[in-house]
Amino acid sequence: MTVDVIVAGRALWPVAIPLAGAALSMLVRRRQLLQRTVMEAAVVLMFFSAVSLLASLDPGQPAIMKFGGWGAPFGVTFVADQLSAALCTVAGMVALAVAVFARADIRARRRRAGFDPLFLAMLAAVNGAFLTGDIFNLYVWFELMLVTAIGLMTLDRRRAQIDGALRYAAMSMLGATFILIGIALLYGEAGTLDMADLSRTLAGHPPSVALSASAYLLLAGFALKAGLFPLFFWLPASYHTAPISVTAALAGLLTKVAFYACLRVFVVIFDLTGLPVVAGLPRLLALIAGATMLVSVIAAIAQADVRRLLAYHVMGQVAYLMMGLAIATIYGVAASIFYTMHTMLVQAGLFLCAGAMARANRGYNLAAAGGLMRDQPFFTALFAILALSISGVPPLSGFWAKFLVIDAALRGEGPWDAWLAVIALVTGILTLYSMSIVWTRGFWRTPDDERRSTRRIPGAMLLAIALLAASTIGIGLAVEPMARFSRESANQLQARAVTPIVEGVTR
Amino acid sequence: MISTLLAISLAGSIAAWPLSKLFGRHAGWGLASLPAGLFAGFVGLATTIEAGGRISDRSAWAPTLGIEWSLRLDGFALLFCLLVTGIGTLVVIYAGAYLAGDSLRNRARFFTLILLFMTSMLGAVLADDMIVMFVFWEATSILSFLLIGFDADSASARRSALMSLRVTAGGGLALLAAIIMIGSTLGTYSMTETIARAPEIAQSRWIQPILAGLMIGAFTKSAQFPFHFWLPNAMQAPTPASAYLHSATMVKLGVYLLARFEPVIGQVPGGRDVLIAVALATMLTGAVQALRAENFKSVLAYSTVASLGILMMLVALDGPVAGVATVGFILAHALYKATLFFCAGNVLHATGLSKLRLMGGLGRFLPVTAAAAALASLSMAGLPPFLGFISKEFLFEAQIQSSWNAVPVAVAVIVNAVIVGVAGVVTLRPFFMGRGKVREVKHREVPGLVAAPLILALLGLVISLDSDWISRSVLRPAVSSIYGRPVELKVALWHGVTPIVLLSAIVVGIGALIFTFWGPIHRRLSTQSALHRFDVEHAYDGMLRALDRVAVRAAARVHHGDLRGYIRVVIAGALGFAIWGILASGAVPRIDSGTGAMNAGAVVIALTGLAGAVAATRSQSLLAAMIAVGLSGLVTALLFMMNGAPDLALTQFAVESLMVVLLTVMLFIVPLRAPSTRTPPERRWDAILSAAFALVMLVVLLDMTAAAPRNDVSAFFGRESYVAAFGKNVVNVILVDFRGFDTLGETSVIALASIIAWSLLGPRNALEARMGIRSGKAAFVLAFMSPVFFWLLLVMSVIILLRGHNEIGGGFVGGLTAALAFAIVSLARGVERARERLRLHPLTLASGGLLLAIVSGMPGLLVNGDFLSHIWIDTQILGVSVKQGTTLLFDLGVYIAVLGTVLSFLFGLRREAAR
Amino acid sequence: MTTIYAIVAAGMFGCGLYMVLSRNLVRMILGLSLLTTAVNLVLFQTGRMRSGQPPLIAEGATTLGNSADPVPQALILTAIVIGFALTVVMAALALRAYRDHATLRSDEIHSALDLGDSAAERNDR
């Protein structure tokens, strides 16, 4: 009986567990130890539910959860195909790392301010966005992400946090507005909200003003939330103000979810290559991706604060994902998928490193940093791995991600693809450049005043970072499974093999 | 087999970290066993290679990407493997003695890095799959970076390390691009196959970028002009590293790569010319700079640059002898240059001096070093009977044989002459001339320091005297593996008086002159400001400064802090996207044929709403603006009401009134006067932008409404709502059943928002929490009537909740109404009263509500296997059959969550107002 | 009639954008809530306002007769409440910002801009 239920709800648990955990930990907020335990238990359970979901899937056979027993296109459904499940798993890893790191970083005051429920609810929203097969439902999860992110950013109630959160909230609400309008127009044209049904209904749809507007407003909304040019201003304005554990979670998860939404919407619903409605899309995407890469990575070089520096790299990396989509071939999409999983892990890891650096150096400012190689060899090695990975140095996961994107670009048909490849390479060099600055200032150089040695870094922090560093090495050495997986999921997406439309009712 | 060797090497280098701490002072001798063992291994394989065989070793790595783990050991690779492991052995021994003074941890770090470098170097020359090669190639760059910056406290060391990393890694990416292009043209990453299919690539449309990528990669690595400048700076590395990476092995990788691809380059018109040009430029630069340099090590470094130029030229030349010359020169140079670096290190170590000027008469203190230096220099000068002589013979022979004009020959003569001069300068001056310049040394020679240079120097002599084995089983296979087919070569010291010998004689003669007039030449050149100004290094620094300037400007553009500026771009961007999309799709707006009957009343109301919105934009007072916005909200509610959406109307009314209540609390605190914050032109632009967006929206809306709606989904709801979901209010049924999951998500949004209210507006600490809040004065009537209102609204809210499923109403509206009840109390009697009435903490309500909503979905999961599929039970109440289901629980959860959240905000804002 | 509603929705939308562009935080928030209302109107029109009848199944009937499209209404209900929540959150943030910086002008609030900007931080001390 119970086993049957667990299996029947396998597509639900990655969302239900953290959501229930959020409500629970909110309920017991006065007992902090209990609250933390609830959070950690929920995260672990969520991770394993995601893993088992991924393991239980056989290719091309998504797990379906029909809410209320109403099949698509009438009810809301979760469609856990391999891609969704894999992304839930990666998100689970990031969540684990952050939860471990939080033990050393999130103090009583922040827990009282509601870190645990907000964090869990955010995870629920992330997984919900990965799993859902209904576009309005997707919107709801985005709103939940927004609210929880605002809460997490302002845990300390610092002036800067309030300021940052305001800017973040204002622009994100605009983005949400664009998304909602896009969805409204979509419903107005197709009369349905189920993604698979939409893609079926729109197949061969003649070009229409409303539909194009819908597509591009959705793009605007998602591009904003993904931190892409020219809608990315909220990111450098707010990311560096949040508590570092939070920033790591945001950087690892939210922007990537936004890109995933693009993937679903533009590959599945608006068949990127086929539908005349989105004729101009690849060109626009290429422009967005190229501009974002250059602007953000160059701006990163000017930063003296590690958090700010990394925030710019968040945008630069998302641009690579968008580049894969802009190429609009099976290789491009596969590259994006691979890159997404890699960047979720590494980005979070780097921000956690920033937290550890700040702990050791009493601050995020590189000008005052130093001495880490002398005092913290293990942590130094961990940072080196992650920094090299984001710079695309072999044999780490970052190298393969860049390799796939560039390879796809050179195989692409579009005349601008080769230029994208060039920009990607230049961005790679500049990324290495800015990482090498962090390295020499923070790790090699001994602090200006010799007496001052760095403070000890708590084991929890090191453990969390080590988890992510290990994952990037692992992916790098055993690249084949993930490469094949990305290729397969890309094929599934392009074949629009998403929901089998469950007609009627199961009562 | 080869993989095993590589694996051993890797394991050994990682083990070096603990081991070197274990061995302590004698770590050098101990750890040397690893490279020595590998050397023996490769010697053992030599016989197979000599027989013309080639050992390859392949296994799958990433089939999906067409990448396989394939290594191959042929003659050329073997030559490098022997150099890398052989010299590696000596370097490790030497380093053990050289770093004796350093801390244990530093020594461990150095040994690990140097051995890791050896491993990646072996991998780079053994790899046949070019991606695999690239992996090791980049590894050598990174390790070189770490070794140059080994003395991390010295700013100049850090600078040089960064410089080398940026140059070589940048070139590496160009190489990667080339490799990927080859892969996508030929469909393989195997180097062997690529070379075999050289004509095919030469025809492809990518050939120019491919060659460019390969060459940039090679030039940066092998310090060719204009990328040469990183190499002299790399001398910041500890001397053993300089000897190993920056003269003997790593800097030859570029030569190695291009020598491999020589067949491809030969196929492309102009390919060789580029190489020759770059090579000549490099040779001359190296020669001139060598004459200008002050330090022992930099003189050696620049002469290395010159030698690398020579190698690059030999690669470019055609004809079999060129191959012979390349191989011979690689070997000879590795031997004598490494030796000289060791000697330089010894001098530095013993005297602490680095400037050649200050050295003299060191032969007295460092006899063995002096001897080694002498031997090496004779070889470097290319005098018989040393190896250098033979290699130089081949060099000139190759040039004369090649189909090339006289210029390279002339340059080669000059450069070689300079090298002769350098050989003299770095040996005779410090060791044998200028006695008495150095009075005493820190310490005498120790075996560890002299073994390496002596052995290498002697090798340079021994090999040329008995060149049989080496030429048979190393040189010939190497040559034939780059030349493509077996080559017959006879290494002999003397083939009588040929023009080549004459050339050598000329070279030595000029070299002698250069040596004699070194002083004046050196002074003349080093004061020559033109040379200084056109140094490429300045260009590099200039580029970095420019980059920083651009970066600062870009950052200021992206993060300037003016929220309006951000939002403006965001709106403009979205608008641009939409317009671009519509135009690109080539769609034309559809026009509604027959507009429905106009309803005058509705029109008036609608326009009132619009007027409200416009008024909001104009008003100078925030209060007025809020009221105007509220007005358009209420009008919207009316429009809903008039168009068959009473539920919406009800909710909208409730929301608007609550919004007014909450915002009013805020407006108590902030200044109401809000003069415009924008300059007139700013306002104008904003108006234009907004109007443009509104216009697009209008067109889009008209276009959408003109199309016939597809409503089979909503028709389904209409059909099934009562039959299958037992509810007559279809909207409510959709909310709690058909699309109940959306509602759950939305409820969580609400519930979580309450936490924000608490953390932002709640008490900062326990003390603040305890202190009560004075209730604001309220209108007498309100105060008097509030209990009535309270109970009235509360009862109403419950009714709304209960009948929601079949009539107008539902959880949201219910919750909002209940919240209104408490709002009135708190307005009238203050927050404390309201909280007494509530008893429960708002957050408890919010979370409890959310939990209830989630739980109400579980029975469905248990029974039907579908979350949120509701269970229904018939109950007889007073003989009336009442059908109730888990929907009620769900709706109740929503009700409670909404109530809790609104209250947490209400109380929070009131508390803030009272503070 | 649809034309009128379209005009109203688009108009409200434009006004909302104009207010969002203001540098006064409260005005910006009011603009956002106006935007929410406008979007709800847009959503409402996806149902084409085909009838004035509420989507209630008449007494005795088992299926819905001619009535307004219920789906957009459900979506709008969700949107309204979410919009309400977010607007209130924004209000709370603005209030905090006002308490911290004693101004409502977004261009006079730059503590986030200064954080991690070494020059600005030095000026603070």
Short mmCIF file of N, CA, C and O in Angstrom, two decimals, chain A residues 26-27 29-30 66-70 74-75 78 134 136-137 141 147 157 167 171 189 191 201 208 210 212 216 231 233 236 277 280 298 312 374 400 403-404 429 433 446 477 480 506-507, chain B residues 61-65 67 105 131 153 166 173 189 551 558-559 561 566 569-570 580-581 585 590 703 710 717 724 737-739 741-742 751 754 756 759-760 762 764 841 844 847 866-868:
data_model
loop_
_atom_site.label_atom_id
_atom_site.label_comp_id
_atom_site.label_asym_id
_atom_site.label_seq_id
_atom_site.Cartn_x
_atom_site.Cartn_y
_atom_site.Cartn_z
N MET A 26 7.87 26.23 9.35
CA MET A 26 7.30 27.55 9.69
C MET A 26 6.45 27.40 10.96
O MET A 26 6.46 28.27 11.83
N LEU A 27 5.82 26.26 11.04
CA LEU A 27 4.93 26.03 12.18
C LEU A 27 5.74 25.93 13.47
O LEU A 27 5.34 26.44 14.51
N ARG A 29 8.57 27.33 14.17
CA ARG A 29 9.66 28.30 14.05
C ARG A 29 10.25 28.69 15.40
O ARG A 29 11.38 29.16 15.48
N ARG A 30 9.50 28.47 16.48
CA ARG A 30 10.03 28.93 17.78
C ARG A 30 11.09 27.98 18.30
O ARG A 30 11.89 28.34 19.13
N LYS A 66 -1.17 13.32 -12.36
CA LYS A 66 -2.35 14.06 -12.79
C LYS A 66 -3.03 14.62 -11.56
O LYS A 66 -3.68 13.87 -10.82
N PHE A 67 -2.88 15.91 -11.32
CA PHE A 67 -3.44 16.49 -10.10
C PHE A 67 -4.96 16.50 -10.18
O PHE A 67 -5.53 16.87 -11.20
N GLY A 68 -5.58 16.03 -9.11
CA GLY A 68 -7.03 15.95 -9.07
C GLY A 68 -7.55 14.84 -9.96
O GLY A 68 -8.76 14.68 -10.11
N GLY A 69 -6.65 14.08 -10.57
CA GLY A 69 -7.09 12.98 -11.40
C GLY A 69 -7.57 13.43 -12.77
O GLY A 69 -8.09 12.64 -13.54
N TRP A 70 -7.37 14.70 -13.08
CA TRP A 70 -7.79 15.19 -14.39
C TRP A 70 -6.58 15.19 -15.29
O TRP A 70 -5.59 15.87 -15.03
N PHE A 74 -6.81 19.06 -19.39
CA PHE A 74 -7.83 19.71 -18.56
C PHE A 74 -7.27 20.07 -17.19
O PHE A 74 -7.38 21.20 -16.73
N GLY A 75 -6.63 19.07 -16.57
CA GLY A 75 -6.06 19.35 -15.25
C GLY A 75 -4.60 19.76 -15.40
O GLY A 75 -4.04 19.78 -16.50
N PHE A 78 2.11 17.01 -13.79
CA PHE A 78 3.57 16.99 -13.74
C PHE A 78 4.03 15.96 -14.76
O PHE A 78 3.47 14.87 -14.83
N ASP A 134 2.43 22.27 -17.33
CA ASP A 134 1.37 23.25 -17.57
C ASP A 134 1.97 24.64 -17.43
O ASP A 134 2.65 24.94 -16.44
N PHE A 136 0.74 27.72 -17.07
CA PHE A 136 0.30 28.64 -16.02
C PHE A 136 0.84 28.20 -14.67
O PHE A 136 1.28 29.00 -13.85
N ASN A 137 0.86 26.88 -14.48
CA ASN A 137 1.46 26.34 -13.27
C ASN A 137 2.92 26.79 -13.16
O ASN A 137 3.39 27.17 -12.08
N TRP A 141 4.90 28.85 -10.05
CA TRP A 141 6.18 28.49 -9.39
C TRP A 141 7.16 29.63 -9.48
O TRP A 141 7.91 29.90 -8.54
N VAL A 147 8.96 35.38 -4.46
CA VAL A 147 8.66 35.74 -3.07
C VAL A 147 9.72 35.19 -2.14
O VAL A 147 10.30 35.92 -1.32
N ARG A 157 17.98 41.99 7.23
CA ARG A 157 17.32 43.30 7.31
C ARG A 157 18.33 44.43 7.19
O ARG A 157 18.13 45.52 7.70
N ARG A 167 15.17 46.47 -5.68
CA ARG A 167 15.45 46.52 -7.12
C ARG A 167 15.12 45.17 -7.76
O ARG A 167 14.47 45.09 -8.81
N MET A 171 12.06 44.76 -10.65
CA MET A 171 12.28 44.30 -12.02
C MET A 171 11.69 42.91 -12.23
O MET A 171 11.11 42.62 -13.28
N GLU A 189 -5.15 32.36 -27.83
CA GLU A 189 -5.02 31.82 -29.19
C GLU A 189 -5.34 30.33 -29.24
O GLU A 189 -6.04 29.88 -30.14
N GLY A 191 -6.43 28.29 -26.51
CA GLY A 191 -7.50 27.78 -25.65
C GLY A 191 -7.06 26.66 -24.75
O GLY A 191 -7.89 25.89 -24.26
N THR A 201 -1.40 21.94 -30.65
CA THR A 201 -2.35 22.88 -31.25
C THR A 201 -1.64 23.87 -32.17
O THR A 201 -2.14 24.23 -33.23
N SER A 208 0.76 34.85 -36.40
CA SER A 208 -0.27 35.77 -35.90
C SER A 208 0.38 36.74 -34.92
O SER A 208 1.29 36.37 -34.18
N ALA A 210 -0.71 38.16 -32.21
CA ALA A 210 -0.85 37.85 -30.78
C ALA A 210 0.14 36.75 -30.39
O ALA A 210 0.82 36.84 -29.36
N SER A 212 2.99 35.81 -31.84
CA SER A 212 4.38 36.28 -31.80
C SER A 212 4.60 37.12 -30.55
O SER A 212 5.58 36.91 -29.82
N TYR A 216 7.45 36.39 -27.64
CA TYR A 216 8.57 37.28 -27.33
C TYR A 216 8.41 37.94 -25.97
O TYR A 216 9.41 38.28 -25.33
N LEU A 231 18.28 42.83 -20.04
CA LEU A 231 17.30 42.86 -18.93
C LEU A 231 17.93 42.40 -17.63
O LEU A 231 17.24 42.01 -16.70
N PHE A 233 19.85 43.91 -15.30
CA PHE A 233 20.38 44.86 -14.31
C PHE A 233 20.12 44.45 -12.88
O PHE A 233 20.91 44.73 -11.99
N PRO A 236 23.33 42.19 -10.90
CA PRO A 236 24.45 42.80 -10.18
C PRO A 236 23.99 43.80 -9.12
O PRO A 236 24.75 44.11 -8.21
N VAL A 277 5.85 31.56 -36.55
CA VAL A 277 5.56 32.58 -35.54
C VAL A 277 6.86 33.11 -34.92
O VAL A 277 7.00 34.29 -34.62
N GLY A 280 12.04 35.00 -36.24
CA GLY A 280 13.21 35.82 -35.96
C GLY A 280 13.94 35.43 -34.68
O GLY A 280 14.85 36.12 -34.26
N ILE A 298 33.41 41.26 -19.17
CA ILE A 298 34.29 42.43 -19.10
C ILE A 298 34.02 43.20 -17.81
O ILE A 298 34.93 43.58 -17.09
N TYR A 312 28.66 38.76 -11.81
CA TYR A 312 28.76 39.02 -13.25
C TYR A 312 29.00 37.72 -14.01
O TYR A 312 28.48 37.52 -15.11
N ARG A 374 48.85 29.72 1.81
CA ARG A 374 49.76 29.44 2.92
C ARG A 374 49.02 28.73 4.05
O ARG A 374 49.47 27.71 4.55
N TRP A 400 34.14 20.51 -20.89
CA TRP A 400 33.24 19.79 -21.80
C TRP A 400 32.05 20.66 -22.17
O TRP A 400 31.60 20.68 -23.32
N PHE A 403 33.31 22.97 -24.68
CA PHE A 403 33.59 22.18 -25.88
C PHE A 403 32.30 21.92 -26.65
O PHE A 403 32.22 22.19 -27.85
N LEU A 404 31.27 21.47 -25.93
CA LEU A 404 30.01 21.14 -26.61
C LEU A 404 29.41 22.37 -27.27
O LEU A 404 28.98 22.32 -28.43
N ILE A 429 38.59 33.12 -22.31
CA ILE A 429 39.88 33.69 -21.90
C ILE A 429 39.66 34.70 -20.78
O ILE A 429 40.31 34.67 -19.74
N TYR A 433 40.95 35.01 -17.03
CA TYR A 433 41.65 36.22 -16.61
C TYR A 433 41.14 36.66 -15.25
O TYR A 433 41.90 36.82 -14.30
N THR A 446 50.40 37.01 0.25
CA THR A 446 50.18 37.05 1.69
C THR A 446 49.64 38.42 2.03
O THR A 446 50.00 39.40 1.40
N LEU A 477 35.68 13.66 -15.73
CA LEU A 477 36.41 12.45 -16.09
C LEU A 477 35.49 11.44 -16.75
O LEU A 477 35.83 10.84 -17.77
N GLU A 480 31.15 10.69 -20.57
CA GLU A 480 30.29 10.02 -21.54
C GLU A 480 28.82 9.96 -21.12
O GLU A 480 27.94 10.37 -21.88
N THR A 506 -9.88 10.13 -14.82
CA THR A 506 -9.61 8.82 -14.23
C THR A 506 -10.35 8.73 -12.90
O THR A 506 -9.76 8.86 -11.85
N ARG A 507 -11.65 8.61 -12.97
CA ARG A 507 -12.42 8.45 -11.73
C ARG A 507 -13.25 7.19 -11.85
O ARG A 507 -13.98 7.07 -12.84
N TRP B 61 36.53 6.75 -24.49
CA TRP B 61 36.35 7.74 -23.43
C TRP B 61 34.97 8.38 -23.57
O TRP B 61 34.12 8.21 -22.70
N ALA B 62 34.74 9.09 -24.65
CA ALA B 62 33.42 9.72 -24.85
C ALA B 62 32.97 9.46 -26.28
O ALA B 62 33.05 10.35 -27.13
N PRO B 63 32.50 8.24 -26.56
CA PRO B 63 32.10 7.90 -27.93
C PRO B 63 31.08 8.88 -28.50
O PRO B 63 31.16 9.25 -29.67
N THR B 64 30.15 9.34 -27.64
CA THR B 64 29.13 10.26 -28.14
C THR B 64 29.77 11.47 -28.80
O THR B 64 29.28 11.99 -29.80
N LEU B 65 30.90 11.90 -28.24
CA LEU B 65 31.56 13.09 -28.78
C LEU B 65 32.67 12.71 -29.75
O LEU B 65 33.41 13.56 -30.20
N ILE B 67 35.32 11.13 -29.05
CA ILE B 67 36.62 11.29 -28.40
C ILE B 67 37.02 9.95 -27.79
O ILE B 67 36.22 9.32 -27.10
N ARG B 105 57.13 22.23 3.52
CA ARG B 105 55.91 22.30 2.72
C ARG B 105 56.21 22.82 1.31
O ARG B 105 55.76 22.28 0.31
N ILE B 131 42.00 15.88 -28.63
CA ILE B 131 41.36 16.42 -27.43
C ILE B 131 42.17 16.00 -26.20
O ILE B 131 42.47 16.79 -25.32
N ASP B 153 55.03 35.33 -2.88
CA ASP B 153 55.08 36.62 -2.19
C ASP B 153 55.69 37.71 -3.05
O ASP B 153 55.49 38.89 -2.79
N ARG B 166 48.18 33.89 -19.25
CA ARG B 166 47.27 34.54 -20.19
C ARG B 166 47.70 34.28 -21.62
O ARG B 166 46.89 33.98 -22.49
N LEU B 173 43.31 28.19 -26.23
CA LEU B 173 41.92 28.21 -26.71
C LEU B 173 41.87 28.28 -28.23
O LEU B 173 41.04 27.63 -28.86
N TYR B 189 39.17 12.98 -34.26
CA TYR B 189 40.14 13.79 -33.54
C TYR B 189 41.51 13.11 -33.53
O TYR B 189 42.43 13.59 -32.87
N ALA B 551 36.62 47.79 -18.70
CA ALA B 551 35.87 47.03 -17.69
C ALA B 551 35.18 47.99 -16.74
O ALA B 551 33.98 47.87 -16.47
N VAL B 558 26.46 48.98 -16.37
CA VAL B 558 25.55 47.89 -15.99
C VAL B 558 25.02 48.10 -14.58
O VAL B 558 23.91 47.70 -14.25
N HIS B 559 25.82 48.72 -13.72
CA HIS B 559 25.43 48.84 -12.31
C HIS B 559 25.62 50.28 -11.86
O HIS B 559 26.63 50.61 -11.24
N GLY B 561 22.95 52.19 -10.40
CA GLY B 561 22.20 52.47 -9.18
C GLY B 561 20.90 53.23 -9.39
O GLY B 561 20.11 53.33 -8.46
N TYR B 566 17.39 51.43 -14.97
CA TYR B 566 17.26 49.98 -15.21
C TYR B 566 15.91 49.67 -15.84
O TYR B 566 15.81 49.06 -16.91
N VAL B 569 15.35 50.55 -19.43
CA VAL B 569 15.95 49.63 -20.41
C VAL B 569 15.15 48.33 -20.47
O VAL B 569 14.91 47.77 -21.55
N VAL B 570 14.72 47.86 -19.28
CA VAL B 570 13.98 46.59 -19.26
C VAL B 570 12.72 46.71 -20.12
O VAL B 570 12.47 45.89 -21.00
N TRP B 580 10.19 43.36 -32.69
CA TRP B 580 11.04 42.57 -33.58
C TRP B 580 10.33 41.26 -33.95
O TRP B 580 10.26 40.87 -35.11
N GLY B 581 9.77 40.61 -32.92
CA GLY B 581 9.15 39.32 -33.17
C GLY B 581 7.98 39.43 -34.13
O GLY B 581 7.88 38.66 -35.09
N SER B 585 7.97 37.78 -37.85
CA SER B 585 7.04 36.70 -38.21
C SER B 585 6.21 37.09 -39.44
O SER B 585 5.56 36.25 -40.05
N ARG B 590 -5.18 40.91 -37.28
CA ARG B 590 -6.54 40.55 -37.71
C ARG B 590 -7.50 41.58 -37.13
O ARG B 590 -7.29 42.07 -36.02
N ASP B 703 -5.99 42.01 -32.10
CA ASP B 703 -5.71 40.88 -32.97
C ASP B 703 -6.20 39.59 -32.34
O ASP B 703 -6.86 38.77 -32.99
N ARG B 710 -10.75 29.15 -29.05
CA ARG B 710 -10.82 27.68 -28.96
C ARG B 710 -11.17 27.37 -27.50
O ARG B 710 -10.41 27.68 -26.60
N PHE B 717 -14.86 21.66 -18.76
CA PHE B 717 -15.15 22.03 -17.37
C PHE B 717 -16.64 22.22 -17.20
O PHE B 717 -17.25 21.75 -16.24
N ALA B 724 -18.89 15.33 -12.45
CA ALA B 724 -17.72 14.60 -11.94
C ALA B 724 -17.11 15.25 -10.71
O ALA B 724 -16.45 14.58 -9.93
N ASP B 737 -10.39 22.05 -7.71
CA ASP B 737 -10.34 20.68 -8.20
C ASP B 737 -9.61 20.56 -9.53
O ASP B 737 -8.49 20.07 -9.58
N PHE B 738 -10.21 21.10 -10.59
CA PHE B 738 -9.59 20.92 -11.91
C PHE B 738 -8.16 21.43 -11.91
O PHE B 738 -7.23 20.76 -12.33
N ARG B 739 -7.97 22.66 -11.45
CA ARG B 739 -6.62 23.24 -11.39
C ARG B 739 -6.24 23.53 -9.95
O ARG B 739 -5.57 24.53 -9.64
N PHE B 741 -4.08 22.45 -8.16
CA PHE B 741 -2.64 22.50 -7.84
C PHE B 741 -2.11 23.92 -8.01
O PHE B 741 -1.27 24.36 -7.22
N ASP B 742 -2.64 24.65 -9.01
CA ASP B 742 -2.26 26.07 -9.11
C ASP B 742 -2.58 26.77 -7.80
O ASP B 742 -1.77 27.51 -7.25
N ALA B 751 1.40 32.21 1.83
CA ALA B 751 1.86 31.83 3.16
C ALA B 751 3.29 32.29 3.37
O ALA B 751 3.64 32.86 4.40
N SER B 754 3.96 35.85 4.23
CA SER B 754 3.75 36.27 5.63
C SER B 754 5.08 36.26 6.38
O SER B 754 5.33 37.12 7.23
N ILE B 756 7.92 37.07 5.20
CA ILE B 756 8.61 38.32 4.87
C ILE B 756 8.07 39.45 5.74
O ILE B 756 8.82 40.21 6.34
N SER B 759 9.67 39.10 9.04
CA SER B 759 11.10 39.39 9.18
C SER B 759 11.38 40.86 8.86
O SER B 759 12.34 41.43 9.37
N LEU B 760 10.55 41.47 8.04
CA LEU B 760 10.82 42.87 7.69
C LEU B 760 10.19 43.83 8.69
O LEU B 760 10.77 44.84 9.04
N GLY B 762 8.40 42.72 11.62
CA GLY B 762 8.24 42.19 12.97
C GLY B 762 9.23 42.81 13.93
O GLY B 762 10.11 43.57 13.53
N ARG B 764 12.46 43.35 16.11
CA ARG B 764 13.83 42.97 15.83
C ARG B 764 14.35 42.02 16.90
O ARG B 764 15.17 41.16 16.66
N HIS B 841 -1.00 33.19 16.55
CA HIS B 841 -0.02 34.03 15.83
C HIS B 841 -0.30 33.95 14.33
O HIS B 841 -0.56 32.87 13.80
N THR B 844 1.46 31.26 12.50
CA THR B 844 0.93 29.93 12.76
C THR B 844 -0.27 29.67 11.85
O THR B 844 -0.39 28.60 11.25
N SER B 847 1.03 29.16 8.15
CA SER B 847 1.66 27.87 7.90
C SER B 847 0.66 26.74 8.09
O SER B 847 0.61 25.80 7.29
N ASP B 866 -3.86 9.84 -7.21
CA ASP B 866 -3.70 11.17 -7.79
C ASP B 866 -3.78 12.21 -6.68
O ASP B 866 -4.81 12.30 -6.00
N PHE B 867 -2.71 12.97 -6.52
CA PHE B 867 -2.69 14.01 -5.49
C PHE B 867 -3.81 15.01 -5.77
O PHE B 867 -4.13 15.32 -6.92
N LEU B 868 -4.46 15.47 -4.67
CA LEU B 868 -5.51 16.50 -4.78
C LEU B 868 -6.76 16.02 -5.50
O LEU B 868 -7.61 16.81 -5.87
#
